[in-house]
């Protein structure tokens, strides 16, 4: 088990480059199995979750070459349509492989996915959408068997704009030969990235980024293509907040500004000076931040993945802030750890009330999930003294070289083997 040791108190300064998006890489790696040709993906972050996705698609029959952030996938012969239970359990996003495997093999077998413990995270919307499109589903002893031989044209109206369900329908529909509409689709930028990838491959997806998506399915796709994954807007937001919490001055390169506007607006309200130039963003925090209120919402609202991170900045901002978490019902676990560092927080259902203290105190804490773990890094950078974060496996699931990036900016963070 690895831990991070952080000696806080340093102001973060300098330049750093954003990595490719985790939440975009995962569906696009799944989409690569739709291609009977060779897919070259650039800017794939080297993180635990992308490794699991690559392990699964290898098991399905893909040949994979990795060279830094470049991944070459040859999916000309996919024969296996079963995802092993132990790999399903390691990552929530494994569920989007169901749509991709169904598209390619007309059959898929999988079990319930795992992932961070931030809520119940059922897959009912995925399965209901599949059924609406004529996909046959049989559940037995925790295993789910799907068959898409009799898929039909159709309209799926999502009860909630689920990101994963939207991606799963797009993937299943792309090789169905049918015309499928999604209503109340999720509008996240990662879905636009998936659409761009599929269309570059020769597929026909329209409307991603809006509530209405149309997929005109074809029968087969075969092309040798290269595609670059978009930057990770949550990693960028995390680094912006690291500047805010350390009274820093950092420039982040390789940013898509339009993806991070909700974060920019909140940090400006809190007192950051933010300048945007081409694909670079500079975040300067001259003074202690001010309190503000935040409600997480589906895109283009404030992202739930940023909630623990910005809440940690608010924990040392001037005044009282109110946070409402509308997407996941159990996303405040990290606050118990933050309290060990002195945070003054009360939780009432989906609402957290945060009274800003001057500074965190260092402590021994434990990462409880991916973004909650990243939040503790920020608290450690703010605290004076030595903070030890254990269980950092969660953080490594989604952040590429976060320790190196922070060190480059002047922060003291080191990895230690063992508790
Ligand atoms: C994706 C992101 C995750 C982000 C989340 C919300 C990836 C790999 N992960 O997760 O980082 O936090 O979007 O922006 O892209 N729900 C159901 N039934 C379902 C599906 C979802 O009730 O079948 C609920 C979930 O429990 C949750 C809400 O819908 O409360 C949103 O989930 P969803 O948008 O599906 O998130 P993910 O795709 O899992």
CSV table of C-alpha atoms and ligand atoms in Angstrom, one decimal:
chain,number,residue,atom,x,y,z
A,1,UNK,CA,0.0,0.0,0.0
A,2,UNK,CA,1.4,3.4,-0.9
A,3,UNK,CA,1.0,6.8,0.9
A,4,UNK,CA,1.7,10.4,0.0
A,5,UNK,CA,3.7,12.5,2.4
A,6,UNK,CA,3.1,16.2,2.0
A,7,UNK,CA,5.0,19.0,3.7
A,8,UNK,CA,2.5,21.8,3.2
A,9,UNK,CA,2.9,25.6,3.2
A,10,UNK,CA,4.5,26.1,-0.2
A,11,UNK,CA,2.9,28.4,-2.7
A,12,UNK,CA,2.5,26.6,-6.1
A,13,UNK,CA,4.1,28.5,-8.9
A,14,UNK,CA,5.0,27.7,-12.5
A,15,UNK,CA,3.7,25.9,-15.6
A,16,UNK,CA,2.2,22.4,-15.9
A,17,UNK,CA,0.5,20.5,-18.7
A,18,UNK,CA,-2.8,18.9,-18.4
A,19,UNK,CA,-3.1,15.2,-19.2
A,20,UNK,CA,-5.7,13.5,-21.4
A,21,UNK,CA,-9.1,13.0,-20.0
A,22,UNK,CA,-9.8,9.8,-18.0
A,23,UNK,CA,-13.5,10.0,-18.6
A,24,UNK,CA,-13.0,10.4,-22.3
A,25,UNK,CA,-10.3,7.8,-22.7
A,26,UNK,CA,-12.4,5.0,-21.1
A,27,UNK,CA,-15.4,5.1,-23.6
A,28,UNK,CA,-13.1,5.8,-26.5
A,29,UNK,CA,-10.9,2.8,-25.6
A,30,UNK,CA,-14.2,0.8,-25.5
A,31,UNK,CA,-15.2,2.3,-28.8
A,32,UNK,CA,-12.0,1.1,-30.4
A,33,UNK,CA,-13.4,-2.4,-30.5
A,34,UNK,CA,-16.0,-1.3,-33.0
A,35,UNK,CA,-13.1,-0.8,-35.5
A,36,UNK,CA,-12.0,-3.8,-37.5
A,37,UNK,CA,-8.9,-1.7,-38.4
A,38,UNK,CA,-6.1,-0.2,-36.3
A,39,UNK,CA,-6.8,2.6,-33.9
A,40,UNK,CA,-4.1,4.9,-32.7
A,41,UNK,CA,-5.0,7.0,-29.6
A,42,UNK,CA,-2.9,9.9,-28.5
A,43,UNK,CA,-3.0,11.6,-25.1
A,44,UNK,CA,-4.3,8.5,-23.2
A,45,UNK,CA,-3.4,9.1,-19.5
A,46,UNK,CA,-1.3,6.5,-17.9
A,47,UNK,CA,-3.5,5.7,-14.9
A,48,UNK,CA,-4.9,2.7,-13.2
A,49,UNK,CA,-8.4,2.9,-14.8
A,50,UNK,CA,-7.1,3.1,-18.4
A,51,UNK,CA,-4.8,0.1,-17.6
A,52,UNK,CA,-7.9,-1.9,-16.5
A,53,UNK,CA,-9.8,-0.9,-19.6
A,54,UNK,CA,-6.8,-2.0,-21.8
A,55,UNK,CA,-6.6,-5.3,-19.8
A,56,UNK,CA,-10.3,-6.0,-20.6
A,57,UNK,CA,-10.1,-5.2,-24.3
A,58,UNK,CA,-7.0,-7.4,-24.5
A,59,UNK,CA,-8.9,-10.3,-23.1
A,60,UNK,CA,-11.6,-9.7,-25.7
A,61,UNK,CA,-9.0,-10.2,-28.4
A,62,UNK,CA,-7.4,-6.8,-29.1
A,63,UNK,CA,-3.7,-6.5,-29.7
A,64,UNK,CA,-2.3,-3.6,-27.9
A,65,UNK,CA,1.0,-1.6,-28.1
A,66,UNK,CA,1.7,1.2,-25.6
A,67,UNK,CA,4.2,3.9,-26.0
A,68,UNK,CA,3.9,6.6,-23.3
A,69,UNK,CA,0.5,8.2,-23.9
A,70,UNK,CA,0.1,6.7,-27.3
A,71,UNK,CA,-1.9,3.4,-27.5
A,72,UNK,CA,-2.2,1.3,-30.7
A,73,UNK,CA,-5.2,-1.0,-30.7
A,74,UNK,CA,-5.7,-3.7,-33.3
A,75,UNK,CA,-9.2,-5.0,-32.9
A,76,UNK,CA,-9.5,-6.9,-36.2
A,77,UNK,CA,-10.3,-10.2,-34.4
A,78,UNK,CA,-12.6,-9.9,-31.4
A,79,UNK,CA,-13.9,-13.3,-30.4
A,80,UNK,CA,-14.6,-13.1,-26.7
A,81,UNK,CA,-17.8,-11.3,-25.6
A,82,UNK,CA,-17.5,-12.0,-21.8
A,83,UNK,CA,-16.1,-9.6,-19.3
A,84,UNK,CA,-14.6,-11.4,-16.3
A,85,UNK,CA,-16.2,-10.5,-13.0
A,86,UNK,CA,-13.0,-9.6,-11.3
A,87,UNK,CA,-12.3,-6.9,-13.9
A,88,UNK,CA,-15.9,-5.7,-13.9
A,89,UNK,CA,-15.6,-5.1,-10.2
A,90,UNK,CA,-12.5,-3.0,-10.4
A,91,UNK,CA,-14.1,-0.1,-12.4
A,92,UNK,CA,-17.5,1.4,-12.8
A,93,UNK,CA,-16.8,2.3,-16.5
A,94,UNK,CA,-16.4,-1.4,-17.4
A,95,UNK,CA,-20.1,-1.3,-18.0
A,96,UNK,CA,-19.8,0.8,-21.1
A,97,UNK,CA,-18.0,-2.1,-22.7
A,98,UNK,CA,-21.4,-3.8,-22.8
A,99,UNK,CA,-22.6,-1.5,-25.6
A,100,UNK,CA,-19.4,-1.8,-27.5
A,101,UNK,CA,-19.2,-5.6,-27.3
A,102,UNK,CA,-22.9,-5.9,-28.2
A,103,UNK,CA,-22.2,-3.7,-31.3
A,104,UNK,CA,-19.3,-5.9,-32.4
A,105,UNK,CA,-20.4,-9.4,-31.3
A,106,UNK,CA,-24.2,-9.1,-30.9
A,107,UNK,CA,-23.8,-10.7,-27.5
A,108,UNK,CA,-22.3,-9.6,-24.3
A,109,UNK,CA,-21.9,-11.2,-20.8
A,110,UNK,CA,-20.9,-9.1,-17.8
A,111,UNK,CA,-21.7,-8.6,-14.1
A,112,UNK,CA,-22.4,-5.6,-12.0
A,113,UNK,CA,-19.6,-3.0,-12.1
A,114,UNK,CA,-17.5,-1.8,-9.1
A,115,UNK,CA,-15.9,1.6,-8.7
A,116,UNK,CA,-15.7,4.4,-6.0
A,117,UNK,CA,-18.1,4.1,-3.1
A,118,UNK,CA,-19.8,7.5,-3.7
A,119,UNK,CA,-23.4,6.2,-4.0
A,120,UNK,CA,-25.4,3.2,-5.0
A,121,UNK,CA,-24.5,3.7,-8.7
A,122,UNK,CA,-27.0,1.3,-10.2
A,123,UNK,CA,-27.1,0.4,-14.0
A,124,UNK,CA,-30.8,0.3,-14.3
A,125,UNK,CA,-30.9,3.1,-16.9
A,126,UNK,CA,-28.4,1.3,-19.1
A,127,UNK,CA,-30.4,-2.0,-19.0
A,128,UNK,CA,-33.7,-0.2,-19.4
A,129,UNK,CA,-32.4,1.6,-22.5
A,130,UNK,CA,-31.1,-1.6,-24.0
A,131,UNK,CA,-34.5,-3.3,-23.5
A,132,UNK,CA,-36.2,-0.3,-25.2
A,133,UNK,CA,-34.1,-1.0,-28.2
A,134,UNK,CA,-35.0,-4.7,-28.4
A,135,UNK,CA,-31.9,-6.0,-26.8
A,136,UNK,CA,-32.7,-9.2,-24.9
A,137,UNK,CA,-31.4,-9.3,-21.3
A,138,UNK,CA,-31.3,-12.2,-19.0
A,139,UNK,CA,-30.0,-11.9,-15.4
A,140,UNK,CA,-28.9,-15.0,-13.6
A,141,UNK,CA,-26.8,-15.4,-10.4
A,142,UNK,CA,-25.4,-11.8,-10.7
A,143,UNK,CA,-24.5,-12.3,-14.4
A,144,UNK,CA,-26.1,-10.4,-17.2
A,145,UNK,CA,-26.4,-11.9,-20.6
A,146,UNK,CA,-27.4,-9.6,-23.5
A,147,UNK,CA,-28.3,-10.4,-27.1
A,148,UNK,CA,-28.7,-7.6,-29.7
A,149,UNK,CA,-29.7,-9.8,-32.7
A,150,UNK,CA,-33.2,-8.3,-32.7
A,151,UNK,CA,-32.3,-4.7,-32.1
A,152,UNK,CA,-34.9,-2.2,-33.5
A,153,UNK,CA,-35.0,1.4,-34.5
A,154,UNK,CA,-36.1,3.4,-31.6
A,155,UNK,CA,-36.2,6.4,-29.2
A,156,UNK,CA,-34.7,6.1,-25.7
A,157,UNK,CA,-35.8,8.7,-23.2
A,158,UNK,CA,-33.5,8.7,-20.2
A,159,UNK,CA,-35.1,9.4,-16.8
A,160,UNK,CA,-31.8,11.1,-15.8
A,161,UNK,CA,-29.1,12.3,-18.2
A,162,UNK,CA,-26.6,9.5,-17.2
A,163,UNK,CA,-23.2,9.9,-18.8
A,164,UNK,CA,-22.5,6.2,-18.9
A,165,UNK,CA,-25.9,5.2,-20.2
A,166,UNK,CA,-25.7,7.8,-23.0
A,167,UNK,CA,-22.3,6.4,-24.0
A,168,UNK,CA,-23.5,2.9,-23.8
A,169,UNK,CA,-26.5,3.5,-26.1
A,170,UNK,CA,-24.3,5.4,-28.6
A,171,UNK,CA,-21.8,2.4,-28.6
A,172,UNK,CA,-24.5,-0.2,-29.0
A,173,UNK,CA,-26.3,1.7,-31.7
A,174,UNK,CA,-23.3,2.5,-33.9
A,175,UNK,CA,-23.0,-0.9,-35.5
A,176,UNK,CA,-26.7,-1.8,-35.2
A,177,UNK,CA,-27.8,-0.8,-38.7
A,178,UNK,CA,-30.7,1.0,-37.0
A,179,UNK,CA,-31.6,4.6,-36.4
A,180,UNK,CA,-31.7,5.4,-32.7
A,181,UNK,CA,-32.5,8.6,-30.9
A,182,UNK,CA,-31.6,9.5,-27.3
A,183,UNK,CA,-33.7,12.1,-25.5
A,184,UNK,CA,-32.6,13.8,-22.3
A,185,UNK,CA,-29.0,12.6,-23.2
A,186,UNK,CA,-26.1,13.7,-21.0
A,187,UNK,CA,-24.3,16.7,-22.5
A,188,UNK,CA,-20.9,16.2,-21.1
A,189,UNK,CA,-17.9,17.1,-23.3
A,190,UNK,CA,-16.6,13.5,-23.0
A,191,UNK,CA,-19.7,12.5,-25.0
A,192,UNK,CA,-18.8,14.9,-27.7
A,193,UNK,CA,-15.3,13.4,-27.8
A,194,UNK,CA,-16.8,9.9,-28.2
A,195,UNK,CA,-19.0,11.2,-31.0
A,196,UNK,CA,-16.0,12.8,-32.7
A,197,UNK,CA,-14.0,9.6,-32.4
A,198,UNK,CA,-16.8,7.4,-33.8
A,199,UNK,CA,-17.5,9.8,-36.7
A,200,UNK,CA,-13.8,9.9,-37.6
A,201,UNK,CA,-14.0,6.1,-37.7
A,202,UNK,CA,-16.8,6.4,-40.3
A,203,UNK,CA,-19.8,6.2,-37.9
A,204,UNK,CA,-22.7,8.6,-37.8
A,205,UNK,CA,-23.6,10.2,-34.5
A,206,UNK,CA,-25.2,13.6,-34.4
A,207,UNK,CA,-26.1,16.0,-31.6
A,208,UNK,CA,-23.7,15.0,-28.8
A,209,UNK,CA,-23.3,18.0,-26.4
A,210,UNK,CA,-27.1,18.6,-26.6
A,211,UNK,CA,-30.0,16.7,-25.0
A,212,UNK,CA,-31.0,15.1,-28.3
A,213,UNK,CA,-28.6,12.6,-30.0
A,214,UNK,CA,-29.2,10.6,-33.2
A,215,UNK,CA,-27.2,7.6,-34.2
A,216,UNK,CA,-27.5,6.2,-37.7
A,217,UNK,CA,-26.1,2.7,-37.2
A,218,UNK,CA,-24.0,1.0,-39.8
A,219,UNK,CA,-23.1,-2.7,-40.1
A,220,UNK,CA,-19.4,-2.6,-39.8
A,221,UNK,CA,-16.5,-0.1,-39.4
A,222,UNK,CA,-13.0,-0.6,-40.6
A,223,UNK,CA,-10.4,2.2,-40.8
A,224,UNK,CA,-6.9,2.9,-39.6
A,225,UNK,CA,-7.3,6.1,-37.6
A,226,UNK,CA,-5.4,8.3,-35.2
A,227,UNK,CA,-7.3,10.3,-32.6
A,228,UNK,CA,-6.3,12.6,-29.8
A,229,UNK,CA,-8.1,12.4,-26.5
A,230,UNK,CA,-9.4,15.8,-25.1
A,231,UNK,CA,-7.7,17.3,-22.0
A,232,UNK,CA,-8.9,16.2,-18.5
A,233,UNK,CA,-11.2,19.0,-17.3
A,234,UNK,CA,-11.3,17.5,-13.7
A,235,UNK,CA,-7.5,17.3,-13.5
A,236,UNK,CA,-7.4,20.9,-14.7
A,237,UNK,CA,-9.9,22.0,-12.1
A,238,UNK,CA,-7.9,20.2,-9.4
A,239,UNK,CA,-4.8,22.1,-10.4
A,240,UNK,CA,-6.7,25.4,-10.5
A,241,UNK,CA,-7.9,24.7,-6.9
A,242,UNK,CA,-4.4,23.8,-5.9
A,243,UNK,CA,-3.3,27.3,-6.9
A,244,UNK,CA,-6.3,28.8,-5.1
A,245,UNK,CA,-5.6,26.9,-1.8
A,246,UNK,CA,-1.8,27.7,-1.8
A,247,UNK,CA,-2.1,31.4,-2.8
A,248,UNK,CA,-0.4,30.2,-5.9
A,249,UNK,CA,0.3,31.4,-9.5
A,250,UNK,CA,0.1,28.6,-12.0
A,251,UNK,CA,-0.3,28.3,-15.7
A,252,UNK,CA,-2.0,25.1,-17.0
A,253,UNK,CA,-1.3,24.3,-20.6
A,254,UNK,CA,-3.5,22.2,-23.0
A,255,UNK,CA,-6.8,23.3,-21.7
A,256,UNK,CA,-10.2,23.4,-23.4
A,257,UNK,CA,-11.6,26.6,-21.9
A,258,UNK,CA,-15.2,26.0,-22.8
A,259,UNK,CA,-15.2,22.7,-20.7
A,260,UNK,CA,-14.1,24.4,-17.5
A,261,UNK,CA,-16.2,27.5,-17.4
A,262,UNK,CA,-18.3,26.5,-14.3
A,263,UNK,CA,-15.1,26.0,-12.4
A,264,UNK,CA,-13.6,29.3,-13.7
A,265,UNK,CA,-16.7,31.3,-12.6
A,266,UNK,CA,-16.7,29.8,-9.1
A,267,UNK,CA,-13.0,30.4,-8.6
A,268,UNK,CA,-13.4,34.0,-9.8
A,269,UNK,CA,-16.3,34.5,-7.3
A,270,UNK,CA,-14.0,33.1,-4.6
A,271,UNK,CA,-11.3,35.7,-5.5
A,272,UNK,CA,-8.9,34.1,-8.0
A,273,UNK,CA,-7.6,36.1,-10.9
A,274,UNK,CA,-8.0,34.0,-14.0
A,275,UNK,CA,-6.6,34.7,-17.5
A,276,UNK,CA,-7.2,32.6,-20.5
A,277,UNK,CA,-5.0,32.7,-23.6
A,278,UNK,CA,-5.3,30.1,-26.4
A,279,UNK,CA,-5.1,26.7,-24.7
A,280,UNK,CA,-3.5,28.0,-21.5
A,281,UNK,CA,-5.1,29.2,-18.3
A,282,UNK,CA,-3.4,31.1,-15.5
A,283,UNK,CA,-4.8,31.0,-12.0
A,284,UNK,CA,-3.5,33.6,-9.5
A,285,UNK,CA,-4.7,33.6,-5.9
A,286,UNK,CA,-3.2,36.6,-4.1
A,287,UNK,CA,-5.3,36.4,-1.0
A,288,UNK,CA,-7.3,33.9,1.1
A,289,UNK,CA,-10.4,32.8,-0.9
A,290,UNK,CA,-13.9,33.9,0.0
A,291,UNK,CA,-16.8,31.6,0.7
A,292,UNK,CA,-19.4,30.7,-2.0
A,293,UNK,CA,-22.3,28.3,-2.6
A,294,UNK,CA,-22.2,25.4,-5.0
A,295,UNK,CA,-24.7,23.0,-6.4
A,296,UNK,CA,-23.5,20.1,-8.5
A,297,UNK,CA,-25.5,19.5,-11.6
A,298,UNK,CA,-25.2,17.6,-14.9
A,299,UNK,CA,-23.1,19.5,-17.5
A,300,UNK,CA,-23.0,22.4,-18.1
A,301,UNK,CA,-23.6,22.8,-14.4
A,302,UNK,CA,-20.9,22.5,-11.8
A,303,UNK,CA,-19.3,19.0,-12.0
A,304,UNK,CA,-19.9,16.6,-9.1
A,305,UNK,CA,-16.3,15.4,-9.6
A,306,UNK,CA,-15.0,18.8,-8.6
A,307,UNK,CA,-17.2,19.0,-5.4
A,308,UNK,CA,-14.7,17.5,-2.9
A,309,UNK,CA,-11.9,19.5,-4.4
A,310,UNK,CA,-13.6,22.9,-4.3
A,311,UNK,CA,-15.1,22.1,-0.9
A,312,UNK,CA,-11.6,21.6,0.4
A,313,UNK,CA,-10.7,25.1,-0.8
A,314,UNK,CA,-13.9,26.5,0.8
A,315,UNK,CA,-12.9,24.8,4.1
A,316,UNK,CA,-10.1,27.5,4.4
A,317,UNK,CA,-11.9,30.4,2.8
A,318,UNK,CA,-13.4,33.4,4.5
A,319,UNK,CA,-17.0,32.9,5.6
A,320,UNK,CA,-19.5,30.1,5.4
A,321,UNK,CA,-20.2,28.1,2.2
A,322,UNK,CA,-23.1,25.8,1.4
A,323,UNK,CA,-22.7,22.9,-0.9
A,324,UNK,CA,-25.5,20.8,-2.4
A,325,UNK,CA,-24.5,17.5,-4.0
A,326,UNK,CA,-27.2,16.6,-6.5
A,327,UNK,CA,-25.6,13.8,-8.5
A,328,UNK,CA,-24.3,11.2,-6.0
A,329,UNK,CA,-26.0,10.6,-2.6
A,330,UNK,CA,-22.8,9.5,-0.7
A,331,UNK,CA,-20.2,11.9,-1.9
A,332,UNK,CA,-19.2,13.4,1.5
A,333,UNK,CA,-17.1,10.5,3.0
A,334,UNK,CA,-13.9,12.5,2.5
A,335,UNK,CA,-15.2,15.2,4.9
A,336,UNK,CA,-14.7,12.9,7.9
A,337,UNK,CA,-11.0,12.9,6.9
A,338,UNK,CA,-10.9,16.6,6.3
A,339,UNK,CA,-12.4,17.1,9.8
A,340,UNK,CA,-9.2,15.4,11.1
A,341,UNK,CA,-7.3,18.3,9.5
A,342,UNK,CA,-9.5,20.8,11.3
A,343,UNK,CA,-12.4,21.4,8.8
A,344,UNK,CA,-15.6,22.8,10.4
A,345,UNK,CA,-18.3,21.0,8.5
A,346,UNK,CA,-21.8,19.8,9.1
A,347,UNK,CA,-23.7,17.5,6.7
A,348,UNK,CA,-27.5,17.4,6.4
A,349,UNK,CA,-28.4,14.9,3.7
A,350,UNK,CA,-27.1,16.2,0.4
A,351,UNK,CA,-26.1,19.6,1.9
A,352,UNK,CA,-22.7,20.4,3.5
A,353,UNK,CA,-22.3,23.6,5.5
A,354,UNK,CA,-18.6,24.6,5.6
A,355,UNK,CA,-17.3,27.3,8.0
A,356,UNK,CA,-14.0,28.4,6.7
A,357,UNK,CA,-11.0,28.0,9.1
A,358,UNK,CA,-7.8,29.9,8.5
A,359,UNK,CA,-5.6,26.9,7.7
A,360,UNK,CA,-5.7,23.1,7.8
A,361,UNK,CA,-3.6,21.3,10.4
A,362,UNK,CA,-1.5,18.4,9.2
A,363,UNK,CA,-2.7,14.9,10.1
A,364,UNK,CA,-2.7,11.2,9.1
A,365,UNK,CA,-5.7,10.8,6.8
A,366,UNK,CA,-7.0,8.2,4.4
A,367,UNK,CA,-8.2,8.6,0.8
A,368,UNK,CA,-11.8,7.4,0.7
A,369,UNK,CA,-12.3,7.6,-3.1
A,370,UNK,CA,-10.7,9.2,-6.2
A,371,UNK,CA,-11.7,12.8,-6.0
A,372,UNK,CA,-12.0,12.8,-2.2
A,373,UNK,CA,-8.3,11.6,-2.2
A,374,UNK,CA,-7.3,14.4,-4.5
A,375,UNK,CA,-9.0,16.8,-2.1
A,376,UNK,CA,-6.8,15.6,0.7
A,377,UNK,CA,-3.7,16.4,-1.3
A,378,UNK,CA,-4.9,20.0,-1.6
A,379,UNK,CA,-5.6,20.2,2.2
A,380,UNK,CA,-2.1,18.8,2.8
A,381,UNK,CA,-0.5,21.5,0.6
A,382,UNK,CA,-2.4,24.1,2.6
A,383,UNK,CA,-1.5,22.7,6.0
A,384,UNK,CA,1.7,23.5,7.8
A,385,UNK,CA,3.5,20.4,8.9
A,386,UNK,CA,3.5,16.8,7.6
A,387,UNK,CA,0.3,15.2,6.2
A,388,UNK,CA,0.3,11.5,5.4
A,389,UNK,CA,-2.4,10.3,3.0
A,390,UNK,CA,-2.8,6.5,3.0
A,391,UNK,CA,-4.8,4.4,0.5
A,392,UNK,CA,-3.6,6.5,-2.5
A,393,UNK,CA,-4.5,3.7,-4.9
A,394,UNK,CA,-7.8,5.6,-5.3
A,395,UNK,CA,-6.0,8.7,-6.5
A,396,UNK,CA,-3.8,6.7,-8.9
A,397,UNK,CA,-7.0,5.4,-10.6
A,398,UNK,CA,-7.6,8.8,-12.1
A,399,UNK,CA,-4.6,11.2,-11.9
A,400,UNK,CA,-1.5,10.9,-14.0
A,401,UNK,CA,1.7,11.8,-12.2
A,402,UNK,CA,-0.2,14.2,-9.8
A,403,UNK,CA,2.8,14.1,-7.4
A,404,UNK,CA,5.3,14.9,-10.1
A,405,UNK,CA,3.1,17.8,-11.4
A,406,UNK,CA,2.8,19.3,-7.9
A,407,UNK,CA,6.6,18.9,-7.3
A,408,UNK,CA,7.2,20.7,-10.6
A,409,UNK,CA,5.1,23.6,-9.2
A,410,UNK,CA,7.2,23.7,-6.0
A,411,UNK,CA,5.0,21.6,-3.7
A,412,UNK,CA,6.5,19.0,-1.4
A,413,UNK,CA,4.8,15.7,-2.0
A,414,UNK,CA,6.5,12.3,-2.0
A,415,UNK,CA,5.3,8.7,-2.4
A,416,UNK,CA,6.1,6.3,0.4
A,417,UNK,CA,5.7,2.5,0.1
A,418,UNK,CA,3.6,1.1,2.9
A,419,UNK,CA,1.1,2.8,5.3
B,1,LIG,C1,-19.6,9.6,-15.1
B,1,LIG,C2,-18.2,9.9,-14.8
B,1,LIG,C3,-18.0,10.3,-13.3
B,1,LIG,C4,-19.0,11.4,-13.0
B,1,LIG,C5,-20.4,11.1,-13.4
B,1,LIG,C6,-21.3,12.2,-13.3
B,1,LIG,C7,-16.9,8.5,-16.3
B,1,LIG,C8,-16.0,7.3,-16.4
B,1,LIG,N1,-17.3,8.7,-15.0
B,1,LIG,O1,-20.0,8.5,-14.3
B,1,LIG,O2,-16.7,10.7,-13.1
B,1,LIG,O3,-18.9,11.7,-11.6
B,1,LIG,O4,-20.4,10.7,-14.8
B,1,LIG,O5,-20.9,13.3,-14.0
B,1,LIG,O6,-17.3,9.2,-17.2
B,1,LIG,N2,-27.6,6.4,-12.3
B,1,LIG,C9,-28.7,5.5,-12.0
B,1,LIG,N3,-28.9,4.5,-12.9
B,1,LIG,C10,-28.1,4.2,-13.9
B,1,LIG,C11,-27.0,5.1,-14.2
B,1,LIG,C12,-26.8,6.2,-13.3
B,1,LIG,O7,-29.5,5.7,-11.1
B,1,LIG,O8,-28.3,3.2,-14.6
B,1,LIG,C13,-27.4,7.5,-11.4
B,1,LIG,C14,-26.1,7.4,-10.6
B,1,LIG,O9,-26.2,6.6,-9.5
B,1,LIG,C15,-25.8,8.8,-10.3
B,1,LIG,C16,-26.3,9.6,-11.5
B,1,LIG,O10,-27.2,8.7,-12.1
B,1,LIG,O11,-26.5,9.2,-9.1
B,1,LIG,C17,-25.3,10.0,-12.5
B,1,LIG,O12,-24.6,8.9,-12.9
B,1,LIG,P1,-23.9,8.8,-14.4
B,1,LIG,O13,-24.1,10.1,-15.1
B,1,LIG,O14,-24.3,7.5,-15.0
B,1,LIG,O15,-22.4,8.6,-14.0
B,1,LIG,P2,-21.3,7.6,-14.6
B,1,LIG,O16,-21.5,7.5,-16.0
B,1,LIG,O17,-21.2,6.4,-13.7
